Each structure stands twice: as C-alpha cells, then as structure tokens.
PDB file of C-alpha atoms in Angstrom:
ATOM      1  CA  GLU A  38     -27.581 -97.680  79.778  1.00 88.00           C
ATOM      2  CA  ALA A  39     -28.596 -94.016  79.782  1.00 85.00           C
ATOM      3  CA  GLN A  40     -25.462 -91.883  79.597  1.00 95.00           C
ATOM      4  CA  VAL A  41     -23.789 -88.733  78.494  1.00 97.00           C
ATOM      5  CA  THR A  42     -20.417 -89.421  77.030  1.00 97.00           C
ATOM      6  CA  GLN A  43     -17.602 -86.784  76.809  1.00 97.00           C
ATOM      7  CA  ASN A  44     -14.277 -87.124  74.993  1.00 97.00           C
ATOM      8  CA  PRO A  45     -11.467 -86.725  75.685  1.00 97.00           C
ATOM      9  CA  ARG A  46     -11.434 -87.117  79.506  1.00 97.00           C
ATOM     10  CA  TYR A  47      -8.121 -85.361  79.838  1.00 97.00           C
ATOM     11  CA  LEU A  48      -6.291 -83.092  77.388  1.00 96.00           C
ATOM     12  CA  ILE A  49      -3.146 -81.043  77.631  1.00 96.00           C
ATOM     13  CA  THR A  50      -2.551 -78.681  74.721  1.00 95.00           C
ATOM     14  CA  VAL A  51      -0.935 -75.424  73.820  1.00 95.00           C
ATOM     15  CA  THR A  52      -2.209 -71.892  73.274  1.00 96.00           C
ATOM     16  CA  GLY A  53      -3.848 -71.423  69.934  1.00 95.00           C
ATOM     17  CA  LYS A  54      -4.251 -74.919  68.848  1.00 96.00           C
ATOM     18  CA  LYS A  55      -7.914 -75.540  67.971  1.00 97.00           C
ATOM     19  CA  LEU A  56      -9.601 -78.314  69.816  1.00 97.00           C
ATOM     20  CA  THR A  57     -13.066 -79.997  70.105  1.00 97.00           C
ATOM     21  CA  VAL A  58     -14.602 -81.714  73.001  1.00 98.00           C
ATOM     22  CA  THR A  59     -17.306 -84.069  72.037  1.00 98.00           C
ATOM     23  CA  CYS A  60     -20.490 -84.792  73.922  1.00 98.00           C
ATOM     24  CA  SER A  61     -23.123 -87.450  73.066  1.00 98.00           C
ATOM     25  CA  GLN A  62     -26.236 -88.545  74.826  1.00 98.00           C
ATOM     26  CA  ASN A  63     -28.422 -91.643  74.183  1.00 96.00           C
ATOM     27  CA  MET A  64     -31.567 -90.499  76.030  1.00 96.00           C
ATOM     28  CA  ASN A  65     -33.152 -88.461  73.163  1.00 95.00           C
ATOM     29  CA  HIS A  66     -32.943 -85.354  75.332  1.00 95.00           C
ATOM     30  CA  GLU A  67     -33.844 -82.045  73.772  1.00 94.00           C
ATOM     31  CA  TYR A  68     -31.722 -79.897  76.062  1.00 94.00           C
ATOM     32  CA  MET A  69     -27.982 -80.044  76.255  1.00 96.00           C
ATOM     33  CA  SER A  70     -25.534 -77.789  78.012  1.00 96.00           C
ATOM     34  CA  TRP A  71     -21.866 -77.138  78.561  1.00 97.00           C
ATOM     35  CA  TYR A  72     -20.450 -75.970  81.928  1.00 97.00           C
ATOM     36  CA  ARG A  73     -17.002 -75.127  83.126  1.00 97.00           C
ATOM     37  CA  GLN A  74     -16.120 -75.607  86.846  1.00 96.00           C
ATOM     38  CA  ASP A  75     -13.317 -73.743  88.531  1.00 93.00           C
ATOM     39  CA  PRO A  76     -12.403 -73.659  92.246  1.00 88.00           C
ATOM     40  CA  GLY A  77     -14.579 -71.311  94.226  1.00 83.00           C
ATOM     41  CA  LEU A  78     -16.687 -70.421  91.173  1.00 85.00           C
ATOM     42  CA  GLY A  79     -19.011 -73.328  90.936  1.00 86.00           C
ATOM     43  CA  LEU A  80     -20.582 -74.553  87.674  1.00 92.00           C
ATOM     44  CA  ARG A  81     -20.908 -71.822  85.104  1.00 93.00           C
ATOM     45  CA  GLN A  82     -22.841 -72.367  81.969  1.00 92.00           C
ATOM     46  CA  ILE A  83     -20.952 -71.721  78.711  1.00 96.00           C
ATOM     47  CA  TYR A  84     -23.605 -72.536  76.044  1.00 96.00           C
ATOM     48  CA  TYR A  85     -26.812 -74.467  75.889  1.00 94.00           C
ATOM     49  CA  SER A  86     -29.079 -75.908  73.221  1.00 95.00           C
ATOM     50  CA  MET A  87     -32.816 -76.379  73.436  1.00 91.00           C
ATOM     51  CA  ASN A  88     -32.981 -78.587  70.341  1.00 92.00           C
ATOM     52  CA  VAL A  89     -31.324 -79.257  66.968  1.00 94.00           C
ATOM     53  CA  GLU A  90     -29.973 -76.036  65.393  1.00 94.00           C
ATOM     54  CA  VAL A  91     -31.064 -74.064  68.467  1.00 94.00           C
ATOM     55  CA  THR A  92     -28.234 -72.825  70.674  1.00 95.00           C
ATOM     56  CA  ASP A  93     -27.742 -69.855  72.948  1.00 93.00           C
ATOM     57  CA  LYS A  94     -25.033 -68.198  75.134  1.00 94.00           C
ATOM     58  CA  GLY A  95     -24.794 -69.034  78.783  1.00 91.00           C
ATOM     59  CA  ASP A  96     -22.976 -66.968  81.332  1.00 90.00           C
ATOM     60  CA  VAL A  97     -19.343 -67.398  80.019  1.00 95.00           C
ATOM     61  CA  PRO A  98     -19.455 -67.951  76.238  1.00 97.00           C
ATOM     62  CA  GLU A  99     -16.374 -65.927  75.224  1.00 97.00           C
ATOM     63  CA  GLY A 100     -13.765 -68.055  73.470  1.00 97.00           C
ATOM     64  CA  TYR A 101     -16.113 -70.989  72.832  1.00 98.00           C
ATOM     65  CA  LYS A 102     -18.301 -72.203  70.009  1.00 98.00           C
ATOM     66  CA  VAL A 103     -20.898 -74.917  69.855  1.00 98.00           C
ATOM     67  CA  SER A 104     -23.091 -76.592  67.252  1.00 96.00           C
ATOM     68  CA  ARG A 105     -26.164 -78.830  67.415  1.00 97.00           C
ATOM     69  CA  LYS A 106     -26.537 -80.615  64.059  1.00 97.00           C
ATOM     70  CA  GLU A 107     -27.961 -83.773  65.477  1.00 96.00           C
ATOM     71  CA  LYS A 108     -30.033 -84.250  68.587  1.00 97.00           C
ATOM     72  CA  ARG A 109     -27.555 -86.576  70.345  1.00 97.00           C
ATOM     73  CA  ASN A 110     -24.360 -84.557  69.811  1.00 98.00           C
ATOM     74  CA  PHE A 111     -23.281 -81.160  71.196  1.00 98.00           C
ATOM     75  CA  PRO A 112     -19.506 -80.540  70.627  1.00 98.00           C
ATOM     76  CA  LEU A 113     -17.730 -77.728  72.354  1.00 98.00           C
ATOM     77  CA  ILE A 114     -15.133 -76.018  70.156  1.00 98.00           C
ATOM     78  CA  LEU A 115     -12.222 -73.842  71.295  1.00 97.00           C
ATOM     79  CA  GLU A 116     -10.926 -72.125  68.150  1.00 95.00           C
ATOM     80  CA  SER A 117      -7.899 -70.545  69.777  1.00 96.00           C
ATOM     81  CA  PRO A 118      -7.514 -71.896  73.335  1.00 97.00           C
ATOM     82  CA  SER A 119      -5.884 -69.697  75.941  1.00 97.00           C
ATOM     83  CA  PRO A 120      -4.591 -70.541  79.418  1.00 97.00           C
ATOM     84  CA  ASN A 121      -7.612 -69.052  81.120  1.00 96.00           C
ATOM     85  CA  GLN A 122      -9.663 -71.757  79.568  1.00 97.00           C
ATOM     86  CA  THR A 123      -7.883 -74.314  81.706  1.00 97.00           C
ATOM     87  CA  SER A 124     -10.711 -75.866  83.624  1.00 97.00           C
ATOM     88  CA  LEU A 125     -12.915 -78.914  84.290  1.00 97.00           C
ATOM     89  CA  TYR A 126     -15.681 -79.096  81.688  1.00 98.00           C
ATOM     90  CA  PHE A 127     -19.024 -80.952  81.934  1.00 98.00           C
ATOM     91  CA  CYS A 128     -21.610 -81.694  79.387  1.00 98.00           C
ATOM     92  CA  ALA A 129     -25.206 -82.271  80.512  1.00 97.00           C
ATOM     93  CA  SER A 130     -28.553 -83.200  79.016  1.00 96.00           C
ATOM     94  CA  SER A 131     -32.098 -83.154  80.174  1.00 94.00           C
ATOM     95  CA  THR A 132     -35.696 -83.075  79.038  1.00 92.00           C
ATOM     96  CA  ARG A 133     -38.965 -81.568  80.252  1.00 86.00           C
ATOM     97  CA  THR A 134     -42.223 -83.061  81.453  1.00 84.00           C
ATOM     98  CA  GLY A 135     -45.091 -80.616  81.142  1.00 81.00           C
ATOM     99  CA  SER A 136     -43.681 -77.318  82.450  1.00 78.00           C
ATOM    100  CA  SER A 137     -41.195 -78.948  84.785  1.00 85.00           C
ATOM    101  CA  ASN A 138     -37.473 -79.344  83.801  1.00 88.00           C
ATOM    102  CA  GLN A 139     -36.214 -82.763  84.610  1.00 90.00           C
ATOM    103  CA  PRO A 140     -32.817 -83.341  86.318  1.00 92.00           C
ATOM    104  CA  GLN A 141     -29.764 -82.919  84.152  1.00 94.00           C
ATOM    105  CA  HIS A 142     -27.573 -85.948  83.492  1.00 96.00           C
ATOM    106  CA  PHE A 143     -23.960 -85.157  83.455  1.00 97.00           C
ATOM    107  CA  GLY A 144     -21.001 -86.584  81.599  1.00 97.00           C
ATOM    108  CA  ASP A 145     -17.886 -87.676  83.435  1.00 97.00           C
ATOM    109  CA  GLY A 146     -16.077 -84.418  82.672  1.00 97.00           C
ATOM    110  CA  THR A 147     -13.160 -83.276  80.573  1.00 98.00           C
ATOM    111  CA  ARG A 148     -10.041 -81.807  82.348  1.00 97.00           C
ATOM    112  CA  LEU A 149      -8.482 -79.446  79.976  1.00 97.00           C
ATOM    113  CA  SER A 150      -5.076 -77.817  80.436  1.00 97.00           C
ATOM    114  CA  ILE A 151      -3.963 -75.057  78.139  1.00 97.00           C
ATOM    115  CA  LEU A 152      -0.223 -74.251  78.344  1.00 95.00           C
TER     116      LEU A 152
ATOM    117  CA  GLN B 135     -28.948 -61.601  87.730  1.00 64.00           C
ATOM    118  CA  LYS B 136     -30.775 -64.648  88.979  1.00 67.00           C
ATOM    119  CA  GLU B 137     -28.860 -66.282  91.782  1.00 90.00           C
ATOM    120  CA  VAL B 138     -28.609 -69.341  93.906  1.00 94.00           C
ATOM    121  CA  GLU B 139     -26.917 -68.990  97.237  1.00 94.00           C
ATOM    122  CA  GLN B 140     -25.310 -71.605  99.363  1.00 94.00           C
ATOM    123  CA  ASN B 141     -23.002 -71.458 102.364  1.00 91.00           C
ATOM    124  CA  SER B 142     -19.671 -72.746 101.147  1.00 89.00           C
ATOM    125  CA  GLY B 143     -18.884 -74.521 104.420  1.00 89.00           C
ATOM    126  CA  PRO B 144     -17.321 -76.773 105.351  1.00 95.00           C
ATOM    127  CA  LEU B 145     -20.229 -78.093 107.349  1.00 96.00           C
ATOM    128  CA  SER B 146     -18.887 -80.709 109.786  1.00 97.00           C
ATOM    129  CA  VAL B 147     -21.217 -83.191 111.460  1.00 97.00           C
ATOM    130  CA  PRO B 148     -20.451 -86.373 113.414  1.00 97.00           C
ATOM    131  CA  GLU B 149     -21.191 -89.702 111.929  1.00 97.00           C
ATOM    132  CA  GLY B 150     -24.855 -90.714 112.544  1.00 97.00           C
ATOM    133  CA  ALA B 151     -26.042 -87.115 112.944  1.00 97.00           C
ATOM    134  CA  ILE B 152     -28.408 -85.160 110.620  1.00 97.00           C
ATOM    135  CA  ALA B 153     -26.746 -82.892 108.174  1.00 97.00           C
ATOM    136  CA  SER B 154     -28.798 -79.895 107.064  1.00 97.00           C
ATOM    137  CA  LEU B 155     -27.846 -78.088 103.863  1.00 98.00           C
ATOM    138  CA  ASN B 156     -29.598 -74.898 102.809  1.00 97.00           C
ATOM    139  CA  CYS B 157     -30.063 -73.004  99.594  1.00 96.00           C
ATOM    140  CA  THR B 158     -31.858 -69.703  98.717  1.00 97.00           C
ATOM    141  CA  TYR B 159     -32.718 -68.455  95.280  1.00 96.00           C
ATOM    142  CA  SER B 160     -33.752 -65.144  93.814  1.00 94.00           C
ATOM    143  CA  ASP B 161     -36.078 -66.001  90.915  1.00 90.00           C
ATOM    144  CA  ARG B 162     -39.674 -66.297  92.125  1.00 91.00           C
ATOM    145  CA  GLY B 163     -40.516 -67.957  88.812  1.00 88.00           C
ATOM    146  CA  SER B 164     -38.328 -71.069  89.664  1.00 91.00           C
ATOM    147  CA  GLN B 165     -40.290 -74.301  89.301  1.00 91.00           C
ATOM    148  CA  SER B 166     -37.745 -77.180  89.576  1.00 93.00           C
ATOM    149  CA  PHE B 167     -35.232 -77.738  92.281  1.00 96.00           C
ATOM    150  CA  PHE B 168     -32.343 -80.172  92.397  1.00 97.00           C
ATOM    151  CA  TRP B 169     -29.684 -81.345  94.783  1.00 98.00           C
ATOM    152  CA  TYR B 170     -26.464 -82.925  93.448  1.00 97.00           C
ATOM    153  CA  ARG B 171     -23.649 -84.530  95.232  1.00 97.00           C
ATOM    154  CA  GLN B 172     -20.138 -84.065  93.849  1.00 97.00           C
ATOM    155  CA  TYR B 173     -16.958 -85.692  94.873  1.00 96.00           C
ATOM    156  CA  SER B 174     -13.752 -83.859  94.125  1.00 92.00           C
ATOM    157  CA  GLY B 175     -12.854 -84.164  90.402  1.00 90.00           C
ATOM    158  CA  LYS B 176     -16.024 -86.167  89.589  1.00 94.00           C
ATOM    159  CA  SER B 177     -19.220 -85.229  87.850  1.00 96.00           C
ATOM    160  CA  PRO B 178     -22.343 -84.124  89.813  1.00 96.00           C
ATOM    161  CA  GLU B 179     -24.605 -86.938  90.823  1.00 96.00           C
ATOM    162  CA  LEU B 180     -28.385 -86.323  91.360  1.00 95.00           C
ATOM    163  CA  ILE B 181     -29.473 -86.865  94.914  1.00 96.00           C
ATOM    164  CA  MET B 182     -33.026 -85.344  94.957  1.00 95.00           C
ATOM    165  CA  PHE B 183     -35.326 -83.222  92.961  1.00 95.00           C
ATOM    166  CA  ILE B 184     -38.494 -81.417  94.082  1.00 96.00           C
ATOM    167  CA  TYR B 185     -41.142 -79.433  92.350  1.00 94.00           C
ATOM    168  CA  SER B 186     -43.843 -78.714  95.039  1.00 93.00           C
ATOM    169  CA  ASN B 187     -43.803 -77.014  98.368  1.00 95.00           C
ATOM    170  CA  GLY B 188     -43.251 -79.370 101.319  1.00 95.00           C
ATOM    171  CA  ASP B 189     -40.998 -82.375 101.912  1.00 96.00           C
ATOM    172  CA  LYS B 190     -39.932 -85.172  99.656  1.00 97.00           C
ATOM    173  CA  GLU B 191     -38.214 -88.120 101.225  1.00 97.00           C
ATOM    174  CA  ASP B 192     -35.947 -90.778  99.533  1.00 96.00           C
ATOM    175  CA  GLY B 193     -34.113 -93.105 101.935  1.00 96.00           C
ATOM    176  CA  ARG B 194     -31.868 -91.034 104.181  1.00 97.00           C
ATOM    177  CA  PHE B 195     -32.494 -87.893 102.156  1.00 97.00           C
ATOM    178  CA  THR B 196     -35.247 -85.385 102.485  1.00 98.00           C
ATOM    179  CA  ALA B 197     -35.605 -82.340 100.327  1.00 97.00           C
ATOM    180  CA  GLN B 198     -37.744 -79.384 101.624  1.00 97.00           C
ATOM    181  CA  LEU B 199     -39.107 -76.621  99.479  1.00 97.00           C
ATOM    182  CA  ASN B 200     -40.586 -73.350 100.605  1.00 96.00           C
ATOM    183  CA  LYS B 201     -41.421 -71.256  97.609  1.00 95.00           C
ATOM    184  CA  ALA B 202     -42.857 -68.319  99.688  1.00 95.00           C
ATOM    185  CA  SER B 203     -39.520 -67.958 101.451  1.00 95.00           C
ATOM    186  CA  GLN B 204     -37.506 -68.970  98.340  1.00 96.00           C
ATOM    187  CA  TYR B 205     -35.411 -71.561  99.982  1.00 95.00           C
ATOM    188  CA  VAL B 206     -34.792 -75.305  99.465  1.00 97.00           C
ATOM    189  CA  SER B 207     -32.932 -77.527 101.943  1.00 97.00           C
ATOM    190  CA  LEU B 208     -31.613 -81.031 101.961  1.00 98.00           C
ATOM    191  CA  LEU B 209     -31.471 -83.122 105.121  1.00 98.00           C
ATOM    192  CA  ILE B 210     -29.222 -86.178 105.330  1.00 98.00           C
ATOM    193  CA  ARG B 211     -30.113 -88.541 108.142  1.00 98.00           C
ATOM    194  CA  ASP B 212     -27.681 -90.954 109.721  1.00 97.00           C
ATOM    195  CA  SER B 213     -24.737 -89.240 107.992  1.00 97.00           C
ATOM    196  CA  GLN B 214     -21.937 -91.483 106.925  1.00 97.00           C
ATOM    197  CA  PRO B 215     -18.276 -90.588 106.032  1.00 96.00           C
ATOM    198  CA  SER B 216     -19.052 -91.505 102.468  1.00 96.00           C
ATOM    199  CA  ASP B 217     -21.486 -88.553 102.400  1.00 97.00           C
ATOM    200  CA  SER B 218     -18.569 -86.237 102.649  1.00 97.00           C
ATOM    201  CA  ALA B 219     -18.730 -84.295  99.421  1.00 97.00           C
ATOM    202  CA  THR B 220     -19.818 -80.992  97.954  1.00 97.00           C
ATOM    203  CA  TYR B 221     -23.575 -80.602  97.573  1.00 97.00           C
ATOM    204  CA  LEU B 222     -24.795 -78.488  94.765  1.00 97.00           C
ATOM    205  CA  CYS B 223     -28.198 -76.853  94.704  1.00 97.00           C
ATOM    206  CA  ALA B 224     -29.691 -76.138  91.210  1.00 95.00           C
ATOM    207  CA  VAL B 225     -32.804 -74.222  90.287  1.00 94.00           C
ATOM    208  CA  SER B 226     -34.686 -74.024  87.042  1.00 91.00           C
ATOM    209  CA  GLY B 227     -37.531 -71.831  85.882  1.00 82.00           C
ATOM    210  CA  GLY B 228     -39.905 -71.713  82.996  1.00 71.00           C
ATOM    211  CA  THR B 229     -37.045 -71.958  80.424  1.00 76.00           C
ATOM    212  CA  TYR B 230     -34.588 -74.718  80.138  1.00 76.00           C
ATOM    213  CA  LYS B 231     -31.925 -72.688  82.026  1.00 82.00           C
ATOM    214  CA  TYR B 232     -30.512 -74.191  85.175  1.00 90.00           C
ATOM    215  CA  ILE B 233     -28.693 -72.115  87.712  1.00 91.00           C
ATOM    216  CA  PHE B 234     -26.268 -73.707  90.172  1.00 93.00           C
ATOM    217  CA  GLY B 235     -25.067 -72.542  93.561  1.00 93.00           C
ATOM    218  CA  THR B 236     -21.322 -72.735  94.335  1.00 93.00           C
ATOM    219  CA  GLY B 237     -21.986 -75.706  96.632  1.00 94.00           C
ATOM    220  CA  THR B 238     -21.668 -76.599 100.271  1.00 96.00           C
ATOM    221  CA  ARG B 239     -18.794 -78.815 101.374  1.00 96.00           C
ATOM    222  CA  LEU B 240     -19.925 -81.452 103.881  1.00 97.00           C
ATOM    223  CA  LYS B 241     -17.515 -83.302 106.105  1.00 97.00           C
ATOM    224  CA  VAL B 242     -18.821 -86.248 108.117  1.00 97.00           C
ATOM    225  CA  LEU B 243     -16.547 -87.090 110.987  1.00 96.00           C
ATOM    226  CA  ALA B 244     -16.039 -90.735 111.912  1.00 92.00           C
TER     227      ALA B 244
END
C-alpha cells in the first residue's frame, strides 16, 4: 500500500529537549515536504526536498532542521523546541509527470505539544 | 508573495444541494491545481486535481479551472452530511513548490 508514515503521532515534551519526527514514504517520490498547521493559518511549509541531499527552506523554517540522506526518509528535527512550535505537523511526498506536479500524499500527522 | 485565496466560510448548504467552493491564485505560472478535503485533526485527502482549462468530473465532484481569470472551483453535487469538512485548494507552478489556501469550511445540513 502506497503511504507516507510519520512517527510519533502524538508527542508532549518540554522546552529545549531535542526531538525528531520521522517521515518515510514507499512510493519512490523525489519530492518531500514538511508543513505545520495552526488554526486560522492553514498549511504552512517548513522545509522541502526535491531529492536526496537537496533541501530548501519553506515559509516558516526558523527553529527547524531537516535532512534527506535517503530518498524514502525526510526527518524533521527540532533542536531546541519552544512552545510556539506546538502545532499539527504533516509530511507529504509527490512526484512529477512531465512538467506537471502530481498530487501530494500526506502522512497522518504528528500532534506536537511543547510545554 | 504568491498567494492562494479561499473564503473561510462556513458555507452551509442543505443535504442534496450543490456546494460550490472557489479559489483564486496570484501566480500566472501555476500549472497544477488540487482540491483536498480535511476533517478536523486529520490529514488532507485528495479529492480532485486538474491541469487544463475547463471542467473535470469524478463522481459527485467537478473541478473547474479558468487560467485567464486565475480561479479554480470545486462543485459537489448531491451534498451529504459526510461532506462536511474543510476544503483546501492547492496550487503548484513550474517548481515543486505547492501553495495552499487556508481552506473553506463546508457544512451540509441534514
């Protein structure tokens, strides 16, 4: 089954304690992306990756890091989490056919609470 | 700043009616257009995608694209209470970047 898998689904942690949210896809997609979703603000892109070892900042990258060492994995790292990073996070992947971007497949989300 | 605009709603329609959701975008270079449905606390679920001007139908759903006017719409025929959700419009251009609107909340009244 084609899927994007995020872990953990829920996490409550404290300010300053480094954490990693993992994301893995089994569709051999080149493109992967992280979003955060907050009430009234919609989906905002944090970082994206167009392929292995190619990453770039989205609209709200401050306080986050990513890496893309393998095509299937795209972890999101919070080196020193703060309460304003409390949010619902989604990982997504997609590919391209010709010049047209295909729909993104989303993971089930990670609800993160930073106390 | 490239933007995608949606009316936040809520848009209320009676059961069985047609729901019409609209989205405008600012980047004339946009090539790919998507509609996602999202239930509260859940991940976005793809409903429709469209690349060319005109209409594209899939079951009860029709996506309409007008590149000259820079809008894309989603029609839901025979609306059901289970269609009550937030509908996200997403637009993508020549790069891999996808831009999302903030969504329209649809309420289908039984």
